[in-house]
Amino acid sequence: MKISSIKCYTVDPGFRSRTWIFVKVSTDAGIHGWGEAYTLRGRDQAIVAQIGELGTACLDRSPFNIKHFTQVVQDDFAQRRNSFELYCAQSAIEQAMWDIVGKACGQPVYNLLGGKCRESVRVYANGWSDHCRTPDEYAKAAAAVVEKGFTAIKLSPLPGSWRTYVPREHEHHVVSVIRAVRDAVGPNVDILLDMLRRLNAGSASRLGRQLEPFDLYWYEEPCLAENVDALAEVRGKVGIPIVTGETLYGKAAFQPVLNARAADILNPDICNVGGILELKEIGAMAEPHYVAISPHNFNSTTVALNATVHAAAVMPNFTLTEYYLPFAEFANRICPTQLIPENGFIKLPDGPGLGLDLDESLLQQHAGFAGIAPALVSPAVER
């Protein structure tokens, strides 16, 4: 069985000016697989173009040779010159290859990765507070999402532009919001605070110490992940678990974080870290360091979520993963079989491959922008 074509769909979900990018990889045996790439406003067309170029590295190859494919991408195609767009493209194609392999074997992907460690995957709700501004608005929205059954919620209440040095009143606002949310949801709901890489180590440490009384589940990305020393400084001064990793691509980028003991939890994203196998290998790297894995998933609640669930199923040090609540309604149109949380957990799918399919007619109906040619040529030469 060989990969015969790649088709890329860009989809406008009508939310947050964001485009979803799906990749369909087909084979000469009539089996196809789906993958999803991470996207950012202003860079999605570059990601689509990279998917098109990357097709030269996988056409006419066996979809079973996934590890070899990722090696060829990094060593030969990119000549070890990495980029965000490259990792997004690799991630999407790699997921689709796993989907094909699972279908060909008649097994869910997690069975091919070593077997499941759990029957369900815990999720945290995100996106529920996107339109909140005041502490009272955050509190009411938090209570409403907990009423839906979620036992963990994430928010990013730091106001203003993304600047390294912020006014003290912005820090005070964050404390006021967290206090209101904790009062609204009670002591048994996990609150996850995301700082979006916005602060310097001093401000992050000062704010973190003020937040300690509210028993936060984590303090996500107080500083840039690339500044490992700053992260380690914050971790040493704040008694809240530190999270980082969504902006790191490939497992080598996580080694300095682990060596410096700069984080308690890593949150790589399956749609930009390199794919399912790369995420699993990062989990294995983190395990002997006693570092947990909580995959980031600011993607659709279709392909990306399924791929994340399969990877999470096989990692002993997995904790919970992201579920972006506002995306679910539109996602149900293109994928009525999408995974749905129940009481804060998603049951593992038991179908072959990733366990879902997308409606291509609806993908075309909701196209985001002109994508790549449906069939790529120039097959790669096997090594």
mmCIF file of C-alpha atoms in Angstrom:
data_model
loop_
_atom_site.group_PDB
_atom_site.id
_atom_site.type_symbol
_atom_site.label_atom_id
_atom_site.label_comp_id
_atom_site.label_asym_id
_atom_site.label_seq_id
_atom_site.Cartn_x
_atom_site.Cartn_y
_atom_site.Cartn_z
ATOM 1 C CA MET A 1 0.000 0.000 0.000
ATOM 2 C CA LYS A 2 1.321 3.421 -1.025
ATOM 3 C CA ILE A 3 0.208 7.003 -0.469
ATOM 4 C CA SER A 4 -1.327 8.169 -3.722
ATOM 5 C CA SER A 5 -2.620 11.678 -3.029
ATOM 6 C CA ILE A 6 -3.025 14.409 -0.439
ATOM 7 C CA LYS A 7 -5.894 16.855 -0.273
ATOM 8 C CA CYS A 8 -6.004 19.893 1.968
ATOM 9 C CA TYR A 9 -9.192 21.564 3.199
ATOM 10 C CA THR A 10 -9.293 24.971 4.851
ATOM 11 C CA VAL A 11 -12.478 25.538 6.825
ATOM 12 C CA ASP A 12 -13.925 28.733 8.272
ATOM 13 C CA PRO A 13 -15.815 27.844 11.471
ATOM 14 C CA GLY A 14 -17.056 31.419 11.760
ATOM 15 C CA PHE A 15 -15.412 31.943 15.114
ATOM 16 C CA ARG A 16 -12.485 34.082 16.288
ATOM 17 C CA SER A 17 -11.341 34.754 12.694
ATOM 18 C CA ARG A 18 -9.763 31.313 12.769
ATOM 19 C CA THR A 19 -9.273 28.762 10.009
ATOM 20 C CA TRP A 20 -9.153 25.009 10.504
ATOM 21 C CA ILE A 21 -6.854 23.001 8.237
ATOM 22 C CA PHE A 22 -7.607 19.356 7.533
ATOM 23 C CA VAL A 23 -5.546 16.955 5.439
ATOM 24 C CA LYS A 24 -6.893 13.849 3.720
ATOM 25 C CA VAL A 25 -4.237 11.316 2.762
ATOM 26 C CA SER A 26 -5.392 8.625 0.315
ATOM 27 C CA THR A 27 -3.749 5.374 -0.703
ATOM 28 C CA ASP A 28 -3.764 3.108 -3.728
ATOM 29 C CA ALA A 29 -5.580 0.525 -1.581
ATOM 30 C CA GLY A 30 -8.626 2.767 -1.249
ATOM 31 C CA ILE A 31 -8.009 3.586 2.424
ATOM 32 C CA HIS A 32 -7.800 7.224 3.478
ATOM 33 C CA GLY A 33 -6.837 8.981 6.693
ATOM 34 C CA TRP A 34 -7.478 12.394 8.250
ATOM 35 C CA GLY A 35 -5.086 14.779 9.966
ATOM 36 C CA GLU A 36 -5.271 18.345 11.275
ATOM 37 C CA ALA A 37 -2.717 21.157 11.393
ATOM 38 C CA TYR A 38 -2.510 23.935 13.960
ATOM 39 C CA THR A 39 -3.273 27.380 12.561
ATOM 40 C CA LEU A 40 -2.641 31.025 13.401
ATOM 41 C CA ARG A 41 -4.208 34.087 11.833
ATOM 42 C CA GLY A 42 -1.978 35.391 9.076
ATOM 43 C CA ARG A 43 0.028 32.159 8.824
ATOM 44 C CA ASP A 44 -2.537 29.604 7.724
ATOM 45 C CA GLN A 45 -1.866 30.078 3.997
ATOM 46 C CA ALA A 46 1.831 29.462 4.642
ATOM 47 C CA ILE A 47 0.921 26.256 6.484
ATOM 48 C CA VAL A 48 -1.223 25.081 3.563
ATOM 49 C CA ALA A 49 1.636 25.829 1.170
ATOM 50 C CA GLN A 50 3.995 23.860 3.412
ATOM 51 C CA ILE A 51 1.615 20.893 3.366
ATOM 52 C CA GLY A 52 1.729 21.022 -0.428
ATOM 53 C CA GLU A 53 5.514 21.091 -0.525
ATOM 54 C CA LEU A 54 5.777 18.343 2.063
ATOM 55 C CA GLY A 55 3.772 16.070 -0.196
ATOM 56 C CA THR A 56 6.954 15.424 -2.151
ATOM 57 C CA ALA A 57 8.348 13.660 0.924
ATOM 58 C CA CYS A 58 5.470 11.238 1.416
ATOM 59 C CA LEU A 59 3.833 10.436 -1.929
ATOM 60 C CA ASP A 60 4.458 6.874 -3.089
ATOM 61 C CA ARG A 61 5.622 5.897 0.408
ATOM 62 C CA SER A 62 4.082 3.296 2.658
ATOM 63 C CA PRO A 63 1.800 4.906 5.284
ATOM 64 C CA PHE A 64 3.141 2.317 7.754
ATOM 65 C CA ASN A 65 6.613 3.865 7.745
ATOM 66 C CA ILE A 66 5.635 6.758 9.985
ATOM 67 C CA LYS A 67 8.883 7.121 11.905
ATOM 68 C CA HIS A 68 10.882 7.053 8.701
ATOM 69 C CA PHE A 69 8.593 9.707 7.228
ATOM 70 C CA THR A 70 9.232 12.112 10.112
ATOM 71 C CA GLN A 71 12.979 11.469 9.860
ATOM 72 C CA VAL A 72 12.936 12.251 6.142
ATOM 73 C CA VAL A 73 10.945 15.436 6.804
ATOM 74 C CA GLN A 74 13.457 16.727 9.346
ATOM 75 C CA ASP A 75 16.744 15.430 7.904
ATOM 76 C CA ASP A 76 16.248 15.494 4.157
ATOM 77 C CA PHE A 77 13.322 17.732 3.323
ATOM 78 C CA ALA A 78 14.054 20.497 5.867
ATOM 79 C CA GLN A 79 17.782 19.805 6.266
ATOM 80 C CA ARG A 80 17.275 20.281 10.012
ATOM 81 C CA ARG A 81 16.000 23.844 9.596
ATOM 82 C CA ASN A 82 12.799 23.759 11.617
ATOM 83 C CA SER A 83 9.824 26.104 11.573
ATOM 84 C CA PHE A 84 6.320 26.396 12.971
ATOM 85 C CA GLU A 85 4.803 25.853 9.516
ATOM 86 C CA LEU A 86 6.886 22.731 8.897
ATOM 87 C CA TYR A 87 5.847 21.098 12.173
ATOM 88 C CA CYS A 88 2.170 21.932 11.576
ATOM 89 C CA ALA A 89 2.318 20.317 8.130
ATOM 90 C CA GLN A 90 4.190 17.249 9.416
ATOM 91 C CA SER A 91 1.732 16.862 12.283
ATOM 92 C CA ALA A 92 -1.299 16.784 9.991
ATOM 93 C CA ILE A 93 0.149 14.268 7.547
ATOM 94 C CA GLU A 94 1.488 12.082 10.355
ATOM 95 C CA GLN A 95 -1.913 11.877 12.038
ATOM 96 C CA ALA A 96 -3.496 10.871 8.735
ATOM 97 C CA MET A 97 -0.905 8.116 8.293
ATOM 98 C CA TRP A 98 -1.816 6.680 11.710
ATOM 99 C CA ASP A 99 -5.491 6.849 10.756
ATOM 100 C CA ILE A 100 -4.735 4.810 7.627
ATOM 101 C CA VAL A 101 -2.647 2.256 9.514
ATOM 102 C CA GLY A 102 -5.343 1.787 12.144
ATOM 103 C CA LYS A 103 -8.000 1.269 9.482
ATOM 104 C CA ALA A 104 -5.795 -1.172 7.580
ATOM 105 C CA CYS A 105 -5.208 -3.188 10.769
ATOM 106 C CA GLY A 106 -8.794 -2.896 11.993
ATOM 107 C CA GLN A 107 -7.566 -1.410 15.281
ATOM 108 C CA PRO A 108 -7.872 1.896 17.141
ATOM 109 C CA VAL A 109 -4.602 3.800 16.969
ATOM 110 C CA TYR A 110 -3.974 3.503 20.714
ATOM 111 C CA ASN A 111 -3.771 -0.291 20.361
ATOM 112 C CA LEU A 112 -0.910 0.194 17.905
ATOM 113 C CA LEU A 113 0.921 2.571 20.255
ATOM 114 C CA GLY A 114 1.245 0.122 23.122
ATOM 115 C CA GLY A 115 -2.317 -0.164 24.359
ATOM 116 C CA LYS A 116 -4.479 1.960 26.598
ATOM 117 C CA CYS A 117 -3.645 2.992 30.155
ATOM 118 C CA ARG A 118 -7.179 4.271 30.808
ATOM 119 C CA GLU A 119 -10.737 3.897 29.537
ATOM 120 C CA SER A 120 -11.462 7.623 29.351
ATOM 121 C CA VAL A 121 -9.596 10.917 29.082
ATOM 122 C CA ARG A 122 -10.248 13.877 31.345
ATOM 123 C CA VAL A 123 -10.755 17.238 29.648
ATOM 124 C CA TYR A 124 -10.820 20.847 30.786
ATOM 125 C CA ALA A 125 -13.159 23.421 29.260
ATOM 126 C CA ASN A 126 -11.670 26.447 27.548
ATOM 127 C CA GLY A 127 -13.196 29.250 25.490
ATOM 128 C CA TRP A 128 -16.137 29.707 27.876
ATOM 129 C CA SER A 129 -14.749 33.054 29.093
ATOM 130 C CA ASP A 130 -13.729 34.615 25.779
ATOM 131 C CA HIS A 131 -16.240 37.466 26.093
ATOM 132 C CA CYS A 132 -15.869 38.059 29.836
ATOM 133 C CA ARG A 133 -14.406 41.298 31.141
ATOM 134 C CA THR A 134 -15.374 41.815 34.784
ATOM 135 C CA PRO A 135 -14.860 39.431 37.725
ATOM 136 C CA ASP A 136 -18.641 38.999 37.973
ATOM 137 C CA GLU A 137 -18.909 38.021 34.299
ATOM 138 C CA TYR A 138 -16.137 35.452 34.739
ATOM 139 C CA ALA A 139 -17.820 34.065 37.854
ATOM 140 C CA LYS A 140 -21.207 33.617 36.179
ATOM 141 C CA ALA A 141 -19.669 32.034 33.077
ATOM 142 C CA ALA A 142 -17.572 29.673 35.197
ATOM 143 C CA ALA A 143 -20.598 28.506 37.155
ATOM 144 C CA ALA A 144 -22.478 27.890 33.901
ATOM 145 C CA VAL A 145 -19.748 25.706 32.401
ATOM 146 C CA VAL A 146 -19.444 23.695 35.608
ATOM 147 C CA GLU A 147 -23.206 23.114 35.389
ATOM 148 C CA LYS A 148 -22.508 21.356 32.065
ATOM 149 C CA GLY A 149 -20.457 18.754 33.908
ATOM 150 C CA PHE A 150 -16.897 20.001 33.520
ATOM 151 C CA THR A 151 -14.694 19.587 36.573
ATOM 152 C CA ALA A 152 -11.759 21.619 35.233
ATOM 153 C CA ILE A 153 -11.856 25.035 33.547
ATOM 154 C CA LYS A 154 -9.204 27.285 32.020
ATOM 155 C CA LEU A 155 -9.180 31.042 31.605
ATOM 156 C CA SER A 156 -6.817 33.846 30.539
ATOM 157 C CA PRO A 157 -7.993 37.019 32.298
ATOM 158 C CA LEU A 158 -4.901 39.235 31.960
ATOM 159 C CA PRO A 159 -6.183 42.351 30.112
ATOM 160 C CA GLY A 160 -4.490 44.676 27.662
ATOM 161 C CA SER A 161 -1.976 44.175 24.871
ATOM 162 C CA TRP A 162 0.665 41.466 24.972
ATOM 163 C CA ARG A 163 3.538 43.247 26.674
ATOM 164 C CA THR A 164 6.288 41.904 28.926
ATOM 165 C CA TYR A 165 5.786 44.626 31.531
ATOM 166 C CA VAL A 166 2.184 45.212 32.591
ATOM 167 C CA PRO A 167 0.624 47.712 35.013
ATOM 168 C CA ARG A 168 0.001 46.550 38.562
ATOM 169 C CA GLU A 169 -3.751 47.123 38.088
ATOM 170 C CA HIS A 170 -3.714 44.362 35.454
ATOM 171 C CA GLU A 171 -2.193 41.978 37.973
ATOM 172 C CA HIS A 172 -4.816 43.040 40.519
ATOM 173 C CA HIS A 173 -7.538 42.352 37.943
ATOM 174 C CA VAL A 174 -6.311 38.779 37.516
ATOM 175 C CA VAL A 175 -6.397 38.220 41.273
ATOM 176 C CA SER A 176 -9.924 39.639 41.475
ATOM 177 C CA VAL A 177 -11.128 37.400 38.640
ATOM 178 C CA ILE A 178 -9.603 34.251 40.128
ATOM 179 C CA ARG A 179 -11.082 35.059 43.543
ATOM 180 C CA ALA A 180 -14.545 35.498 41.984
ATOM 181 C CA VAL A 181 -14.272 32.296 39.956
ATOM 182 C CA ARG A 182 -13.134 30.255 42.949
ATOM 183 C CA ASP A 183 -16.042 31.593 45.009
ATOM 184 C CA ALA A 184 -18.448 30.726 42.173
ATOM 185 C CA VAL A 185 -17.324 27.141 41.500
ATOM 186 C CA GLY A 186 -16.307 26.070 44.995
ATOM 187 C CA PRO A 187 -13.253 24.091 46.131
ATOM 188 C CA ASN A 188 -13.721 20.921 44.076
ATOM 189 C CA VAL A 189 -13.354 22.364 40.558
ATOM 190 C CA ASP A 190 -9.853 22.651 39.121
ATOM 191 C CA ILE A 191 -9.028 26.166 37.873
ATOM 192 C CA LEU A 192 -6.288 26.453 35.253
ATOM 193 C CA LEU A 193 -4.777 29.896 34.672
ATOM 194 C CA ASP A 194 -3.130 30.674 31.308
ATOM 195 C CA MET A 195 -0.791 33.674 31.133
ATOM 196 C CA LEU A 196 -0.052 33.203 27.408
ATOM 197 C CA ARG A 197 3.721 33.790 27.685
ATOM 198 C CA ARG A 198 3.116 37.427 28.502
ATOM 199 C CA LEU A 199 5.124 38.274 31.631
ATOM 200 C CA ASN A 200 8.682 38.737 32.792
ATOM 201 C CA ALA A 201 9.915 36.501 35.599
ATOM 202 C CA GLY A 202 9.570 39.168 38.291
ATOM 203 C CA SER A 203 5.956 40.055 37.488
ATOM 204 C CA ALA A 204 5.035 36.405 37.008
ATOM 205 C CA SER A 205 6.500 35.485 40.391
ATOM 206 C CA ARG A 206 4.804 38.355 42.194
ATOM 207 C CA LEU A 207 1.428 37.543 40.641
ATOM 208 C CA GLY A 208 1.836 33.830 41.225
ATOM 209 C CA ARG A 209 2.427 34.304 44.944
ATOM 210 C CA GLN A 210 -0.766 36.369 45.191
ATOM 211 C CA LEU A 211 -2.699 33.534 43.537
ATOM 212 C CA GLU A 212 -1.464 30.728 45.788
ATOM 213 C CA PRO A 213 -4.404 30.936 48.255
ATOM 214 C CA PHE A 214 -6.876 30.024 45.469
ATOM 215 C CA ASP A 215 -5.504 26.482 45.001
ATOM 216 C CA LEU A 216 -4.989 26.703 41.222
ATOM 217 C CA TYR A 217 -4.425 23.476 39.311
ATOM 218 C CA TRP A 218 -1.708 25.177 37.271
ATOM 219 C CA TYR A 219 -0.007 28.411 36.197
ATOM 220 C CA GLU A 220 0.442 28.127 32.449
ATOM 221 C CA GLU A 221 3.187 29.858 30.478
ATOM 222 C CA PRO A 222 3.992 32.742 32.818
ATOM 223 C CA CYS A 223 7.046 33.417 30.571
ATOM 224 C CA LEU A 224 8.244 32.384 27.135
ATOM 225 C CA ALA A 225 9.053 28.682 26.947
ATOM 226 C CA GLU A 226 12.341 29.493 25.230
ATOM 227 C CA ASN A 227 13.513 31.370 28.333
ATOM 228 C CA VAL A 228 14.053 28.275 30.447
ATOM 229 C CA ASP A 229 15.890 30.181 33.169
ATOM 230 C CA ALA A 230 12.934 32.534 33.638
ATOM 231 C CA LEU A 231 10.506 29.626 33.874
ATOM 232 C CA ALA A 232 12.723 27.868 36.400
ATOM 233 C CA GLU A 233 12.942 31.075 38.437
ATOM 234 C CA VAL A 234 9.150 31.383 38.572
ATOM 235 C CA ARG A 235 8.767 27.703 39.458
ATOM 236 C CA GLY A 236 11.208 28.158 42.327
ATOM 237 C CA LYS A 237 9.297 31.124 43.756
ATOM 238 C CA VAL A 238 5.654 30.146 43.204
ATOM 239 C CA GLY A 239 3.818 27.287 44.854
ATOM 240 C CA ILE A 240 1.580 26.516 41.834
ATOM 241 C CA PRO A 241 2.479 23.881 39.185
ATOM 242 C CA ILE A 242 4.086 25.490 36.134
ATOM 243 C CA VAL A 243 3.011 24.486 32.614
ATOM 244 C CA THR A 244 4.741 25.111 29.299
ATOM 245 C CA GLY A 245 5.166 23.530 25.886
ATOM 246 C CA GLU A 246 2.495 24.578 23.391
ATOM 247 C CA THR A 247 4.996 26.736 21.471
ATOM 248 C CA LEU A 248 7.744 24.101 21.419
ATOM 249 C CA TYR A 249 8.040 21.943 18.317
ATOM 250 C CA GLY A 250 9.661 18.519 18.276
ATOM 251 C CA LYS A 251 10.923 16.590 21.277
ATOM 252 C CA ALA A 252 14.410 18.120 21.245
ATOM 253 C CA ALA A 253 12.910 21.479 22.230
ATOM 254 C CA PHE A 254 11.578 19.964 25.461
ATOM 255 C CA GLN A 255 14.913 18.641 26.679
ATOM 256 C CA PRO A 256 16.167 21.983 28.109
ATOM 257 C CA VAL A 257 12.900 22.425 30.022
ATOM 258 C CA LEU A 258 13.214 18.986 31.559
ATOM 259 C CA ASN A 259 16.921 19.365 32.334
ATOM 260 C CA ALA A 260 16.322 22.688 34.103
ATOM 261 C CA ARG A 261 13.295 21.340 36.005
ATOM 262 C CA ALA A 262 11.477 24.416 34.742
ATOM 263 C CA ALA A 263 7.984 22.900 34.530
ATOM 264 C CA ASP A 264 5.748 20.466 36.381
ATOM 265 C CA ILE A 265 3.529 19.779 33.372
ATOM 266 C CA LEU A 266 4.175 19.908 29.622
ATOM 267 C CA ASN A 267 1.409 20.806 27.159
ATOM 268 C CA PRO A 268 2.597 20.047 23.621
ATOM 269 C CA ASP A 269 -0.015 20.351 20.878
ATOM 270 C CA ILE A 270 -0.463 17.316 18.640
ATOM 271 C CA CYS A 271 -1.124 19.596 15.647
ATOM 272 C CA ASN A 272 2.206 21.430 15.803
ATOM 273 C CA VAL A 273 4.592 19.264 17.822
ATOM 274 C CA GLY A 274 5.125 16.747 15.019
ATOM 275 C CA GLY A 275 2.169 14.386 15.391
ATOM 276 C CA ILE A 276 0.951 11.482 17.473
ATOM 277 C CA LEU A 277 4.238 9.611 17.811
ATOM 278 C CA GLU A 278 6.196 12.754 18.673
ATOM 279 C CA LEU A 279 3.699 13.577 21.426
ATOM 280 C CA LYS A 280 3.984 10.060 22.806
ATOM 281 C CA GLU A 281 7.791 10.265 22.793
ATOM 282 C CA ILE A 282 7.723 13.601 24.636
ATOM 283 C CA GLY A 283 5.563 11.926 27.251
ATOM 284 C CA ALA A 284 8.138 9.150 27.565
ATOM 285 C CA MET A 285 10.929 11.725 27.951
ATOM 286 C CA ALA A 286 9.010 13.509 30.698
ATOM 287 C CA GLU A 287 8.008 10.394 32.636
ATOM 288 C CA PRO A 288 11.335 9.702 34.421
ATOM 289 C CA HIS A 289 11.533 13.409 35.338
ATOM 290 C CA TYR A 290 8.164 13.076 37.147
ATOM 291 C CA VAL A 291 6.712 15.626 34.737
ATOM 292 C CA ALA A 292 3.102 15.203 33.614
ATOM 293 C CA ILE A 293 1.636 15.651 30.125
ATOM 294 C CA SER A 294 -1.494 17.690 29.426
ATOM 295 C CA PRO A 295 -1.800 18.148 25.643
ATOM 296 C CA HIS A 296 -2.790 21.566 24.380
ATOM 297 C CA ASN A 297 -5.661 21.425 21.873
ATOM 298 C CA PHE A 298 -6.718 24.836 20.582
ATOM 299 C CA ASN A 299 -7.885 23.076 17.442
ATOM 300 C CA SER A 300 -11.168 21.643 16.237
ATOM 301 C CA THR A 301 -13.033 19.148 18.383
ATOM 302 C CA THR A 302 -12.846 16.637 15.519
ATOM 303 C CA VAL A 303 -9.590 15.207 14.114
ATOM 304 C CA ALA A 304 -7.210 16.957 16.513
ATOM 305 C CA LEU A 305 -9.228 15.935 19.549
ATOM 306 C CA ASN A 306 -9.428 12.303 18.418
ATOM 307 C CA ALA A 307 -5.696 12.182 17.716
ATOM 308 C CA THR A 308 -4.973 13.694 21.130
ATOM 309 C CA VAL A 309 -7.250 11.196 22.878
ATOM 310 C CA HIS A 310 -5.477 8.250 21.227
ATOM 311 C CA ALA A 311 -2.059 9.557 22.297
ATOM 312 C CA ALA A 312 -3.305 10.390 25.801
ATOM 313 C CA ALA A 313 -4.693 6.876 26.196
ATOM 314 C CA VAL A 314 -1.213 5.311 26.134
ATOM 315 C CA MET A 315 0.729 7.766 28.337
ATOM 316 C CA PRO A 316 0.994 6.853 32.046
ATOM 317 C CA ASN A 317 1.831 10.458 32.957
ATOM 318 C CA PHE A 318 -1.151 12.013 31.150
ATOM 319 C CA THR A 319 -3.406 14.225 33.288
ATOM 320 C CA LEU A 320 -6.053 16.026 31.206
ATOM 321 C CA THR A 321 -6.412 17.727 27.834
ATOM 322 C CA GLU A 322 -8.095 20.784 26.385
ATOM 323 C CA TYR A 323 -11.640 20.936 25.023
ATOM 324 C CA TYR A 324 -12.445 24.239 23.311
ATOM 325 C CA LEU A 325 -16.126 24.502 24.062
ATOM 326 C CA PRO A 326 -17.185 27.143 21.467
ATOM 327 C CA PHE A 327 -15.857 25.005 18.599
ATOM 328 C CA ALA A 328 -18.101 22.022 19.313
ATOM 329 C CA GLU A 329 -21.312 23.279 17.723
ATOM 330 C CA PHE A 330 -19.801 23.969 14.302
ATOM 331 C CA ALA A 331 -17.631 20.857 14.490
ATOM 332 C CA ASN A 332 -20.764 18.763 14.828
ATOM 333 C CA ARG A 333 -21.851 19.881 11.357
ATOM 334 C CA ILE A 334 -18.765 18.510 9.641
ATOM 335 C CA CYS A 335 -18.357 15.520 11.963
ATOM 336 C CA PRO A 336 -21.536 14.298 13.688
ATOM 337 C CA THR A 337 -19.509 11.498 15.300
ATOM 338 C CA GLN A 338 -17.184 13.887 17.155
ATOM 339 C CA LEU A 339 -16.235 12.899 20.696
ATOM 340 C CA ILE A 340 -18.460 14.457 23.358
ATOM 341 C CA PRO A 341 -17.396 14.932 27.001
ATOM 342 C CA GLU A 342 -19.590 13.478 29.716
ATOM 343 C CA ASN A 343 -19.039 14.783 33.239
ATOM 344 C CA GLY A 344 -15.626 16.085 32.239
ATOM 345 C CA PHE A 345 -14.390 12.891 30.554
ATOM 346 C CA ILE A 346 -14.250 11.521 27.011
ATOM 347 C CA LYS A 347 -14.541 7.779 26.503
ATOM 348 C CA LEU A 348 -11.941 6.236 24.225
ATOM 349 C CA PRO A 349 -13.262 5.561 20.709
ATOM 350 C CA ASP A 350 -13.146 1.882 19.765
ATOM 351 C CA GLY A 351 -13.377 2.138 15.975
ATOM 352 C CA PRO A 352 -10.401 1.528 13.667
ATOM 353 C CA GLY A 353 -7.910 4.315 13.062
ATOM 354 C CA LEU A 354 -8.709 7.614 14.740
ATOM 355 C CA GLY A 355 -12.374 6.672 14.786
ATOM 356 C CA LEU A 356 -14.025 9.428 12.756
ATOM 357 C CA ASP A 357 -14.648 10.753 9.258
ATOM 358 C CA LEU A 358 -15.366 14.238 7.919
ATOM 359 C CA ASP A 359 -18.083 15.325 5.494
ATOM 360 C CA GLU A 360 -16.097 16.587 2.510
ATOM 361 C CA SER A 361 -19.065 18.314 0.903
ATOM 362 C CA LEU A 362 -19.488 20.436 4.025
ATOM 363 C CA LEU A 363 -15.751 21.115 4.201
ATOM 364 C CA GLN A 364 -16.003 22.533 0.690
ATOM 365 C CA GLN A 365 -19.145 24.474 1.588
ATOM 366 C CA HIS A 366 -17.370 26.194 4.477
ATOM 367 C CA ALA A 367 -14.035 26.698 2.734
ATOM 368 C CA GLY A 368 -11.750 29.257 4.331
ATOM 369 C CA PHE A 369 -9.594 30.231 1.344
ATOM 370 C CA ALA A 370 -8.188 28.652 -1.813
ATOM 371 C CA GLY A 371 -6.038 25.712 -0.832
ATOM 372 C CA ILE A 372 -3.619 23.420 -2.630
ATOM 373 C CA ALA A 373 -4.124 21.172 -5.613
ATOM 374 C CA PRO A 374 -6.034 18.013 -4.672
ATOM 375 C CA ALA A 375 -3.380 15.617 -5.958
ATOM 376 C CA LEU A 376 0.343 16.174 -5.443
ATOM 377 C CA VAL A 377 2.926 14.614 -7.738
ATOM 378 C CA SER A 378 6.713 14.169 -7.696
ATOM 379 C CA PRO A 379 6.919 11.001 -5.597
ATOM 380 C CA ALA A 380 9.778 10.830 -3.140
ATOM 381 C CA VAL A 381 12.583 8.354 -3.593
ATOM 382 C CA GLU A 382 12.818 5.680 -0.912
ATOM 383 C CA ARG A 383 16.079 5.619 1.036
#
